[in-house]
PDB file of C-alpha atoms in Angstrom:
ATOM      1  CA  UNK G 251      27.387  -0.224   3.359  1.00 75.00           C
ATOM      2  CA  UNK G 252      27.360  -3.337   0.353  1.00 82.00           C
ATOM      3  CA  UNK G 253      26.781  -1.140  -2.313  1.00 85.00           C
ATOM      4  CA  UNK G 254      24.210  -3.112  -3.568  1.00 85.00           C
ATOM      5  CA  UNK G 255      21.907  -2.268  -0.989  1.00 88.00           C
ATOM      6  CA  UNK G 256      22.647   0.734  -0.960  1.00 88.00           C
ATOM      7  CA  UNK G 257      21.888   0.880  -4.934  1.00 86.00           C
ATOM      8  CA  UNK G 258      18.923  -0.172  -3.773  1.00 89.00           C
ATOM      9  CA  UNK G 259      17.574   2.046  -1.034  1.00 89.00           C
ATOM     10  CA  UNK G 260      18.013   4.382  -3.849  1.00 87.00           C
ATOM     11  CA  UNK G 261      15.509   2.817  -6.404  1.00 87.00           C
ATOM     12  CA  UNK G 262      13.440   2.560  -2.984  1.00 90.00           C
ATOM     13  CA  UNK G 263      13.235   6.297  -3.010  1.00 89.00           C
ATOM     14  CA  UNK G 264      12.942   7.197  -5.859  1.00 87.00           C
ATOM     15  CA  UNK G 265      10.263   4.972  -7.203  1.00 89.00           C
ATOM     16  CA  UNK G 266       8.501   5.994  -3.740  1.00 89.00           C
ATOM     17  CA  UNK G 267       8.122   9.615  -4.112  1.00 87.00           C
ATOM     18  CA  UNK G 268       5.326   8.426  -6.707  1.00 86.00           C
ATOM     19  CA  UNK G 269       3.837   5.657  -4.249  1.00 89.00           C
ATOM     20  CA  UNK G 270       0.333   6.664  -3.386  1.00 87.00           C
ATOM     21  CA  UNK G 271       0.631   6.601   0.641  1.00 86.00           C
ATOM     22  CA  UNK G 272       3.792   8.643   0.513  1.00 85.00           C
ATOM     23  CA  UNK G 273       7.236   8.904   0.621  1.00 88.00           C
ATOM     24  CA  UNK G 274       7.684   8.730   4.243  1.00 91.00           C
ATOM     25  CA  UNK G 275       4.946   5.048   4.552  1.00 91.00           C
ATOM     26  CA  UNK G 276       7.411   3.713   2.026  1.00 91.00           C
ATOM     27  CA  UNK G 277      11.157   5.314   3.729  1.00 92.00           C
ATOM     28  CA  UNK G 278       9.308   3.145   6.833  1.00 92.00           C
ATOM     29  CA  UNK G 279       8.648   0.499   5.275  1.00 91.00           C
ATOM     30  CA  UNK G 280      11.838  -0.053   3.562  1.00 91.00           C
ATOM     31  CA  UNK G 281      13.910  -0.135   6.809  1.00 91.00           C
ATOM     32  CA  UNK G 282      12.498  -1.896   8.859  1.00 91.00           C
ATOM     33  CA  UNK G 283      12.567  -4.348   5.746  1.00 90.00           C
ATOM     34  CA  UNK G 284      16.014  -3.840   5.405  1.00 89.00           C
ATOM     35  CA  UNK G 285      17.223  -3.682   9.614  1.00 89.00           C
ATOM     36  CA  UNK G 286      15.994  -7.320   9.570  1.00 88.00           C
ATOM     37  CA  UNK G 287      18.151  -8.461   7.006  1.00 84.00           C
ATOM     38  CA  UNK G 288      21.477  -6.445   8.341  1.00 82.00           C
ATOM     39  CA  UNK G 289      22.899  -9.804   9.639  1.00 81.00           C
ATOM     40  CA  UNK G 290      23.607 -10.454   6.776  1.00 81.00           C
ATOM     41  CA  UNK G 291      27.329 -11.348   5.862  1.00 82.00           C
ATOM     42  CA  UNK G 292      27.335 -14.052   2.951  1.00 86.00           C
ATOM     43  CA  UNK G 293      27.472 -12.897  -0.228  1.00 87.00           C
ATOM     44  CA  UNK G 294      24.895 -15.366  -2.132  1.00 89.00           C
ATOM     45  CA  UNK G 295      22.386 -14.225   0.824  1.00 88.00           C
ATOM     46  CA  UNK G 296      23.163 -10.442   0.353  1.00 88.00           C
ATOM     47  CA  UNK G 297      22.400 -10.606  -4.135  1.00 89.00           C
ATOM     48  CA  UNK G 298      19.545 -12.972  -3.058  1.00 90.00           C
ATOM     49  CA  UNK G 299      17.619  -9.912  -0.250  1.00 89.00           C
ATOM     50  CA  UNK G 300      18.720  -7.424  -3.457  1.00 90.00           C
ATOM     51  CA  UNK G 301      17.199  -9.512  -5.514  1.00 91.00           C
ATOM     52  CA  UNK G 302      14.497  -9.343  -3.818  1.00 91.00           C
ATOM     53  CA  UNK G 303      14.390  -5.893  -2.810  1.00 90.00           C
ATOM     54  CA  UNK G 304      14.711  -4.887  -6.601  1.00 89.00           C
ATOM     55  CA  UNK G 305      11.759  -7.159  -7.669  1.00 91.00           C
ATOM     56  CA  UNK G 306       9.575  -5.496  -5.274  1.00 90.00           C
ATOM     57  CA  UNK G 307       9.881  -2.421  -6.471  1.00 88.00           C
ATOM     58  CA  UNK G 308       9.665  -3.127  -9.883  1.00 87.00           C
ATOM     59  CA  UNK G 309       6.270  -4.943  -9.633  1.00 89.00           C
ATOM     60  CA  UNK G 310       4.730  -4.465  -6.668  1.00 90.00           C
ATOM     61  CA  UNK G 311       5.832  -0.288  -5.588  1.00 90.00           C
ATOM     62  CA  UNK G 312       5.440   0.546  -9.572  1.00 90.00           C
ATOM     63  CA  UNK G 313       2.106  -1.891  -9.512  1.00 92.00           C
ATOM     64  CA  UNK G 314       0.495   0.489  -6.901  1.00 92.00           C
ATOM     65  CA  UNK G 315       1.521   3.371  -8.795  1.00 92.00           C
ATOM     66  CA  UNK G 316       0.322   2.718 -11.913  1.00 92.00           C
ATOM     67  CA  UNK G 317      -3.367   1.135 -10.992  1.00 92.00           C
ATOM     68  CA  UNK G 318      -3.981   4.068  -8.978  1.00 92.00           C
ATOM     69  CA  UNK G 319      -2.594   6.459 -11.716  1.00 92.00           C
ATOM     70  CA  UNK G 320      -5.296   4.926 -13.790  1.00 92.00           C
ATOM     71  CA  UNK G 321      -8.550   4.622 -11.324  1.00 93.00           C
ATOM     72  CA  UNK G 322      -8.081   7.903 -10.872  1.00 92.00           C
ATOM     73  CA  UNK G 323      -7.323   9.160 -14.458  1.00 91.00           C
ATOM     74  CA  UNK G 324     -10.344   6.746 -14.856  1.00 91.00           C
ATOM     75  CA  UNK G 325     -13.015   8.160 -12.888  1.00 92.00           C
ATOM     76  CA  UNK G 326     -12.048  11.622 -13.871  1.00 90.00           C
ATOM     77  CA  UNK G 327     -11.914  11.495 -17.796  1.00 87.00           C
ATOM     78  CA  UNK G 328     -14.764   8.193 -17.743  1.00 79.00           C
TER      79      UNK G 328
ATOM     80  CA  UNK J 279      27.296 -18.624 -60.355  1.00 51.00           C
ATOM     81  CA  UNK J 280      27.161 -15.114 -58.330  1.00 51.00           C
ATOM     82  CA  UNK J 281      24.011 -13.682 -59.802  1.00 54.00           C
ATOM     83  CA  UNK J 282      22.549 -17.301 -58.136  1.00 53.00           C
ATOM     84  CA  UNK J 283      23.762 -15.919 -54.618  1.00 52.00           C
ATOM     85  CA  UNK J 284      22.183 -13.112 -54.751  1.00 52.00           C
ATOM     86  CA  UNK J 285      18.592 -14.862 -55.622  1.00 54.00           C
ATOM     87  CA  UNK J 286      19.582 -17.288 -52.927  1.00 57.00           C
ATOM     88  CA  UNK J 287      20.560 -14.306 -49.961  1.00 58.00           C
ATOM     89  CA  UNK J 288      18.182 -11.572 -51.612  1.00 56.00           C
ATOM     90  CA  UNK J 289      18.413  -7.998 -49.597  1.00 54.00           C
ATOM     91  CA  UNK J 290      16.835  -7.012 -46.728  1.00 55.00           C
ATOM     92  CA  UNK J 291      13.881  -4.331 -48.143  1.00 58.00           C
ATOM     93  CA  UNK J 292      15.287  -0.700 -47.335  1.00 55.00           C
ATOM     94  CA  UNK J 293      12.752  -0.262 -44.608  1.00 56.00           C
ATOM     95  CA  UNK J 294      12.503   3.536 -44.916  1.00 66.00           C
ATOM     96  CA  UNK J 295      12.877   5.455 -41.981  1.00 77.00           C
ATOM     97  CA  UNK J 296       9.516   5.828 -40.424  1.00 88.00           C
ATOM     98  CA  UNK J 297       9.720   9.029 -37.670  1.00 92.00           C
ATOM     99  CA  UNK J 298       8.064   9.170 -34.885  1.00 94.00           C
ATOM    100  CA  UNK J 299       6.988  12.693 -32.519  1.00 95.00           C
ATOM    101  CA  UNK J 300       6.031  12.944 -29.099  1.00 95.00           C
ATOM    102  CA  UNK J 301       4.779  16.124 -28.113  1.00 94.00           C
ATOM    103  CA  UNK J 302       4.474  15.825 -24.311  1.00 94.00           C
ATOM    104  CA  UNK J 303       3.873  18.283 -20.998  1.00 93.00           C
ATOM    105  CA  UNK J 304       4.858  19.214 -18.176  1.00 93.00           C
ATOM    106  CA  UNK J 305       1.172  19.225 -15.561  1.00 92.00           C
ATOM    107  CA  UNK J 306       0.927  19.348 -12.175  1.00 92.00           C
ATOM    108  CA  UNK J 307       1.287  16.020 -10.910  1.00 91.00           C
ATOM    109  CA  UNK J 308      -2.813  14.635 -10.858  1.00 90.00           C
ATOM    110  CA  UNK J 309      -2.004  13.192  -7.053  1.00 89.00           C
ATOM    111  CA  UNK J 310      -1.914  16.915  -6.467  1.00 89.00           C
ATOM    112  CA  UNK J 311      -4.812  18.832  -4.447  1.00 89.00           C
ATOM    113  CA  UNK J 312      -4.564  21.522  -6.507  1.00 89.00           C
ATOM    114  CA  UNK J 313      -5.250  25.238  -4.387  1.00 90.00           C
ATOM    115  CA  UNK J 314      -5.503  28.600  -5.820  1.00 91.00           C
ATOM    116  CA  UNK J 315      -2.874  31.205  -4.858  1.00 89.00           C
ATOM    117  CA  UNK J 316      -3.890  33.572  -2.274  1.00 86.00           C
ATOM    118  CA  UNK J 317      -4.092  36.735  -4.490  1.00 88.00           C
ATOM    119  CA  UNK J 318      -7.136  34.302  -6.766  1.00 86.00           C
ATOM    120  CA  UNK J 319      -4.598  35.681  -9.466  1.00 86.00           C
ATOM    121  CA  UNK J 320      -4.423  30.697 -10.687  1.00 85.00           C
ATOM    122  CA  UNK J 321      -3.913  28.186  -9.194  1.00 87.00           C
ATOM    123  CA  UNK J 322      -0.639  27.339  -7.047  1.00 86.00           C
ATOM    124  CA  UNK J 323       1.885  25.488  -9.171  1.00 84.00           C
ATOM    125  CA  UNK J 324       5.073  27.295  -7.371  1.00 84.00           C
ATOM    126  CA  UNK J 325       6.859  24.191  -5.115  1.00 85.00           C
ATOM    127  CA  UNK J 326       4.124  21.392  -5.844  1.00 89.00           C
ATOM    128  CA  UNK J 327       5.096  18.230  -7.563  1.00 90.00           C
ATOM    129  CA  UNK J 328       4.736  18.054 -11.256  1.00 91.00           C
ATOM    130  CA  UNK J 329       4.473  15.073 -13.532  1.00 91.00           C
ATOM    131  CA  UNK J 330       4.119  14.432 -17.099  1.00 92.00           C
ATOM    132  CA  UNK J 331       0.805  14.472 -18.047  1.00 92.00           C
ATOM    133  CA  UNK J 332      -0.624  11.228 -17.892  1.00 93.00           C
ATOM    134  CA  UNK J 333      -1.921  11.311 -21.628  1.00 94.00           C
ATOM    135  CA  UNK J 334       1.191  12.328 -22.576  1.00 94.00           C
ATOM    136  CA  UNK J 335       2.525   9.299 -21.263  1.00 93.00           C
ATOM    137  CA  UNK J 336      -0.103   7.293 -22.924  1.00 94.00           C
ATOM    138  CA  UNK J 337       1.135   8.988 -25.801  1.00 94.00           C
ATOM    139  CA  UNK J 338       4.883   7.406 -25.321  1.00 94.00           C
ATOM    140  CA  UNK J 339       4.141   4.591 -24.779  1.00 94.00           C
ATOM    141  CA  UNK J 340       2.493   3.970 -28.248  1.00 94.00           C
ATOM    142  CA  UNK J 341       5.137   5.584 -30.383  1.00 94.00           C
ATOM    143  CA  UNK J 342       6.963   2.997 -28.057  1.00 94.00           C
ATOM    144  CA  UNK J 343       5.367  -0.519 -28.885  1.00 94.00           C
ATOM    145  CA  UNK J 344       5.738   0.941 -32.429  1.00 93.00           C
ATOM    146  CA  UNK J 345       9.340   1.095 -32.209  1.00 92.00           C
ATOM    147  CA  UNK J 346       9.348  -1.814 -30.670  1.00 91.00           C
ATOM    148  CA  UNK J 347       7.323  -3.157 -33.129  1.00 89.00           C
ATOM    149  CA  UNK J 348       9.940  -2.398 -35.629  1.00 88.00           C
ATOM    150  CA  UNK J 349       7.523  -0.399 -38.022  1.00 88.00           C
ATOM    151  CA  UNK J 350       8.653   3.345 -36.932  1.00 90.00           C
ATOM    152  CA  UNK J 351      12.200   3.457 -36.469  1.00 91.00           C
ATOM    153  CA  UNK J 352      12.640   6.739 -33.933  1.00 92.00           C
ATOM    154  CA  UNK J 353      11.140   8.405 -31.686  1.00 94.00           C
ATOM    155  CA  UNK J 354      11.455  12.235 -31.046  1.00 94.00           C
ATOM    156  CA  UNK J 355       9.866  13.880 -27.929  1.00 94.00           C
ATOM    157  CA  UNK J 356       9.453  17.233 -28.009  1.00 94.00           C
ATOM    158  CA  UNK J 357       8.009  19.562 -24.813  1.00 94.00           C
ATOM    159  CA  UNK J 358       7.376  23.502 -24.571  1.00 94.00           C
ATOM    160  CA  UNK J 359       7.780  25.271 -20.844  1.00 92.00           C
ATOM    161  CA  UNK J 360      10.048  26.186 -18.515  1.00 92.00           C
ATOM    162  CA  UNK J 361      13.990  24.299 -17.886  1.00 89.00           C
ATOM    163  CA  UNK J 362      12.300  21.831 -15.826  1.00 89.00           C
ATOM    164  CA  UNK J 363      10.522  21.097 -18.150  1.00 90.00           C
ATOM    165  CA  UNK J 364      13.305  19.507 -19.621  1.00 88.00           C
ATOM    166  CA  UNK J 365      13.191  16.847 -16.220  1.00 87.00           C
ATOM    167  CA  UNK J 366       9.120  15.859 -18.709  1.00 89.00           C
ATOM    168  CA  UNK J 367      11.871  14.633 -21.669  1.00 90.00           C
ATOM    169  CA  UNK J 368      13.851  12.699 -19.146  1.00 88.00           C
ATOM    170  CA  UNK J 369      11.310  10.469 -18.717  1.00 88.00           C
ATOM    171  CA  UNK J 370      10.133  10.522 -22.474  1.00 90.00           C
ATOM    172  CA  UNK J 371      13.342  10.363 -22.818  1.00 89.00           C
ATOM    173  CA  UNK J 372      14.095   6.705 -20.685  1.00 88.00           C
ATOM    174  CA  UNK J 373      10.401   5.422 -21.416  1.00 90.00           C
ATOM    175  CA  UNK J 374      11.889   4.759 -24.697  1.00 89.00           C
ATOM    176  CA  UNK J 375      12.301   7.761 -27.211  1.00 90.00           C
ATOM    177  CA  UNK J 376      15.608   8.715 -29.576  1.00 90.00           C
ATOM    178  CA  UNK J 377      15.902  11.682 -28.693  1.00 91.00           C
ATOM    179  CA  UNK J 378      14.469  15.347 -27.612  1.00 91.00           C
ATOM    180  CA  UNK J 379      13.321  18.931 -27.860  1.00 92.00           C
ATOM    181  CA  UNK J 380      13.361  20.835 -25.954  1.00 93.00           C
ATOM    182  CA  UNK J 381      11.728  24.941 -25.770  1.00 93.00           C
ATOM    183  CA  UNK J 382      12.486  27.067 -23.065  1.00 92.00           C
ATOM    184  CA  UNK J 383       9.523  29.559 -22.678  1.00 91.00           C
ATOM    185  CA  UNK J 384       8.036  30.170 -19.253  1.00 89.00           C
ATOM    186  CA  UNK J 385       4.471  31.326 -18.383  1.00 85.00           C
ATOM    187  CA  UNK J 386       1.341  30.461 -20.128  1.00 86.00           C
ATOM    188  CA  UNK J 387       0.714  28.820 -22.983  1.00 89.00           C
ATOM    189  CA  UNK J 388      -2.691  28.369 -24.955  1.00 91.00           C
ATOM    190  CA  UNK J 389      -3.283  25.426 -27.114  1.00 92.00           C
ATOM    191  CA  UNK J 390      -3.737  27.816 -30.083  1.00 93.00           C
ATOM    192  CA  UNK J 391       0.289  28.774 -29.582  1.00 93.00           C
ATOM    193  CA  UNK J 392       1.404  25.745 -28.522  1.00 94.00           C
ATOM    194  CA  UNK J 393      -0.035  23.997 -32.295  1.00 94.00           C
ATOM    195  CA  UNK J 394       1.726  26.665 -33.904  1.00 94.00           C
ATOM    196  CA  UNK J 395       4.744  26.005 -32.950  1.00 94.00           C
ATOM    197  CA  UNK J 396       4.673  22.333 -32.982  1.00 94.00           C
ATOM    198  CA  UNK J 397       4.024  22.418 -36.321  1.00 94.00           C
ATOM    199  CA  UNK J 398       7.466  24.259 -37.023  1.00 94.00           C
ATOM    200  CA  UNK J 399       8.632  21.444 -35.640  1.00 93.00           C
ATOM    201  CA  UNK J 400       6.998  19.299 -37.458  1.00 94.00           C
ATOM    202  CA  UNK J 401       9.032  20.711 -40.401  1.00 93.00           C
ATOM    203  CA  UNK J 402      12.253  20.718 -39.654  1.00 93.00           C
ATOM    204  CA  UNK J 403      11.218  17.097 -38.032  1.00 90.00           C
ATOM    205  CA  UNK J 404       9.254  15.773 -41.293  1.00 91.00           C
ATOM    206  CA  UNK J 405       7.246  12.702 -38.636  1.00 92.00           C
ATOM    207  CA  UNK J 406       5.393  10.613 -40.503  1.00 92.00           C
ATOM    208  CA  UNK J 407       2.799   9.878 -37.781  1.00 93.00           C
ATOM    209  CA  UNK J 408       3.013  12.705 -34.656  1.00 95.00           C
ATOM    210  CA  UNK J 409       1.690  11.462 -30.894  1.00 95.00           C
ATOM    211  CA  UNK J 410       0.134  13.687 -28.221  1.00 94.00           C
ATOM    212  CA  UNK J 411      -2.427  13.022 -25.239  1.00 93.00           C
ATOM    213  CA  UNK J 412      -6.279  13.980 -26.632  1.00 93.00           C
ATOM    214  CA  UNK J 413      -5.379  16.370 -23.130  1.00 93.00           C
ATOM    215  CA  UNK J 414      -3.707  18.186 -20.371  1.00 92.00           C
ATOM    216  CA  UNK J 415      -4.747  17.484 -17.034  1.00 91.00           C
ATOM    217  CA  UNK J 416      -3.928  20.684 -16.267  1.00 88.00           C
ATOM    218  CA  UNK J 417      -6.211  22.648 -18.499  1.00 88.00           C
ATOM    219  CA  UNK J 418      -8.184  19.994 -20.330  1.00 89.00           C
ATOM    220  CA  UNK J 419      -8.508  21.701 -23.358  1.00 89.00           C
ATOM    221  CA  UNK J 420      -8.316  19.375 -25.780  1.00 91.00           C
ATOM    222  CA  UNK J 421      -8.034  21.037 -28.024  1.00 92.00           C
ATOM    223  CA  UNK J 422      -3.958  21.070 -28.992  1.00 92.00           C
ATOM    224  CA  UNK J 423      -4.219  17.915 -31.476  1.00 92.00           C
ATOM    225  CA  UNK J 424      -6.612  18.979 -32.852  1.00 94.00           C
ATOM    226  CA  UNK J 425      -5.140  22.802 -34.108  1.00 94.00           C
ATOM    227  CA  UNK J 426      -1.443  20.560 -34.609  1.00 94.00           C
ATOM    228  CA  UNK J 427      -3.680  17.986 -37.519  1.00 94.00           C
ATOM    229  CA  UNK J 428      -5.674  21.630 -38.626  1.00 94.00           C
ATOM    230  CA  UNK J 429      -2.061  23.640 -39.778  1.00 94.00           C
ATOM    231  CA  UNK J 430      -0.267  21.358 -40.949  1.00 93.00           C
ATOM    232  CA  UNK J 431      -3.783  20.483 -42.796  1.00 94.00           C
ATOM    233  CA  UNK J 432      -2.962  16.111 -41.728  1.00 94.00           C
ATOM    234  CA  UNK J 433      -5.323  13.842 -41.022  1.00 94.00           C
ATOM    235  CA  UNK J 434      -5.863  13.491 -37.503  1.00 93.00           C
ATOM    236  CA  UNK J 435      -7.512  10.164 -35.395  1.00 92.00           C
ATOM    237  CA  UNK J 436      -7.930  11.789 -32.022  1.00 92.00           C
ATOM    238  CA  UNK J 437      -9.330   9.797 -28.374  1.00 93.00           C
ATOM    239  CA  UNK J 438      -7.263   7.046 -29.556  1.00 93.00           C
ATOM    240  CA  UNK J 439      -8.082   3.321 -28.048  1.00 93.00           C
ATOM    241  CA  UNK J 440      -7.220   1.430 -30.606  1.00 93.00           C
ATOM    242  CA  UNK J 441      -3.711   1.667 -33.271  1.00 93.00           C
ATOM    243  CA  UNK J 442      -2.354  -0.035 -35.939  1.00 92.00           C
ATOM    244  CA  UNK J 443      -0.315   1.213 -38.794  1.00 90.00           C
ATOM    245  CA  UNK J 444       0.457  -0.805 -42.386  1.00 85.00           C
ATOM    246  CA  UNK J 445       2.191   0.476 -45.115  1.00 80.00           C
ATOM    247  CA  UNK J 446       1.578   3.755 -44.615  1.00 86.00           C
ATOM    248  CA  UNK J 447      -2.328   3.959 -43.543  1.00 90.00           C
ATOM    249  CA  UNK J 448      -3.492   4.015 -40.446  1.00 91.00           C
ATOM    250  CA  UNK J 449      -6.158   2.637 -39.003  1.00 93.00           C
ATOM    251  CA  UNK J 450      -8.064   4.119 -35.423  1.00 94.00           C
ATOM    252  CA  UNK J 451     -10.417   2.903 -33.749  1.00 94.00           C
ATOM    253  CA  UNK J 452     -12.048   5.959 -31.584  1.00 93.00           C
ATOM    254  CA  UNK J 453     -13.398   6.549 -28.194  1.00 92.00           C
ATOM    255  CA  UNK J 454     -16.659   8.696 -29.184  1.00 91.00           C
ATOM    256  CA  UNK J 455     -19.906   9.047 -27.358  1.00 90.00           C
ATOM    257  CA  UNK J 456     -22.165   6.241 -29.214  1.00 89.00           C
ATOM    258  CA  UNK J 457     -19.139   3.336 -28.664  1.00 91.00           C
ATOM    259  CA  UNK J 458     -16.125   2.714 -30.916  1.00 93.00           C
ATOM    260  CA  UNK J 459     -15.814   4.649 -34.010  1.00 93.00           C
ATOM    261  CA  UNK J 460     -13.194   2.979 -36.430  1.00 94.00           C
ATOM    262  CA  UNK J 461     -10.758   5.260 -39.013  1.00 93.00           C
ATOM    263  CA  UNK J 462      -8.415   5.238 -41.541  1.00 93.00           C
ATOM    264  CA  UNK J 463      -6.641   7.219 -42.496  1.00 93.00           C
ATOM    265  CA  UNK J 464      -3.210   8.023 -44.176  1.00 91.00           C
ATOM    266  CA  UNK J 465       0.384   9.030 -43.487  1.00 86.00           C
ATOM    267  CA  UNK J 466       1.477  11.587 -42.366  1.00 92.00           C
ATOM    268  CA  UNK J 467      -1.148  11.962 -38.722  1.00 94.00           C
ATOM    269  CA  UNK J 468      -2.041  13.633 -36.039  1.00 94.00           C
ATOM    270  CA  UNK J 469      -2.477  11.042 -33.258  1.00 94.00           C
ATOM    271  CA  UNK J 470      -4.407  12.051 -29.789  1.00 94.00           C
ATOM    272  CA  UNK J 471      -3.756   9.650 -27.197  1.00 93.00           C
ATOM    273  CA  UNK J 472      -6.853   8.375 -24.850  1.00 93.00           C
ATOM    274  CA  UNK J 473      -6.799   6.369 -22.073  1.00 92.00           C
ATOM    275  CA  UNK J 474      -7.904   3.048 -23.181  1.00 92.00           C
ATOM    276  CA  UNK J 475      -5.039   3.286 -25.997  1.00 92.00           C
ATOM    277  CA  UNK J 476      -2.532   1.534 -23.653  1.00 91.00           C
ATOM    278  CA  UNK J 477      -0.147   0.705 -20.466  1.00 90.00           C
ATOM    279  CA  UNK J 478       2.376   2.839 -19.895  1.00 90.00           C
ATOM    280  CA  UNK J 479       6.010   1.911 -18.317  1.00 88.00           C
ATOM    281  CA  UNK J 480       7.273   2.789 -15.477  1.00 86.00           C
ATOM    282  CA  UNK J 481      10.469   4.296 -16.894  1.00 80.00           C
ATOM    283  CA  UNK J 482      12.937   2.281 -14.092  1.00 60.00           C
ATOM    284  CA  UNK J 483      16.270   3.392 -12.700  1.00 52.00           C
ATOM    285  CA  UNK J 484      18.812   2.761 -15.149  1.00 53.00           C
ATOM    286  CA  UNK J 485      16.866   4.540 -18.016  1.00 57.00           C
ATOM    287  CA  UNK J 486      16.148   7.199 -15.919  1.00 56.00           C
ATOM    288  CA  UNK J 487      19.815   7.153 -14.646  1.00 55.00           C
ATOM    289  CA  UNK J 488      21.068   7.088 -18.436  1.00 57.00           C
ATOM    290  CA  UNK J 489      18.255   9.180 -19.825  1.00 54.00           C
ATOM    291  CA  UNK J 490      20.344  11.825 -17.919  1.00 56.00           C
ATOM    292  CA  UNK J 491      23.476  11.959 -19.664  1.00 51.00           C
TER     293      UNK J 491
END
């Protein structure tokens, strides 16, 4: 496995632990997305896909986590 | 001509080393469904997910933002708890704190004891501003910040929803029942963070790895 891909998967798992829908959901979705791209061999293509994955972790996953946290704390503590 | 050169390029003003102390607490994660222990002696905390108190995250984020604005030079994070509190301190380091102090203690701690321990840390580190969260989501005491300010004899800005620090004075907008109250106080002071103070960053992976070292 490409080391960048493994690093991306580790990032997804670490951030997925805080995901509201649960780690299993994140792991399943991540596996589907990784399996769709498993036949990439060109270095540039792999890097592009990894960059997209990293953007997703950094922006989408963390945004959902932060939003859910803010909303629950706001509901509990005004 | 050497004195002319000095006037053209004056040395930068000596910035006083402002130090911020942030106290964080390891609590049961906000998303965990709380269950009572079988013998009804307390809340089940063994094996449940623990993380940093959300209000403490907001306090750390405020200290880091002040550091980015170059108002504060050094951030020290402190936590009192069992040895797993070191993970909470690692999160604080990943968010931007410079040093971390871990006071190891197993068992229940009441806010007054925490305030006395924090006072000892403050006496040792002599920070200019102390950030704490307004309350912890496990005991909801809302006492530690206020007690610490009382023990130290420092002014306190509690339920802070906006903070400005400029030349040895802090202007705090507090969220009170009637709306927003603006208070100004001299430093050193204790600031208690409320929900709308800022939006805390999620500690990114490289920072967590770096903080592990």
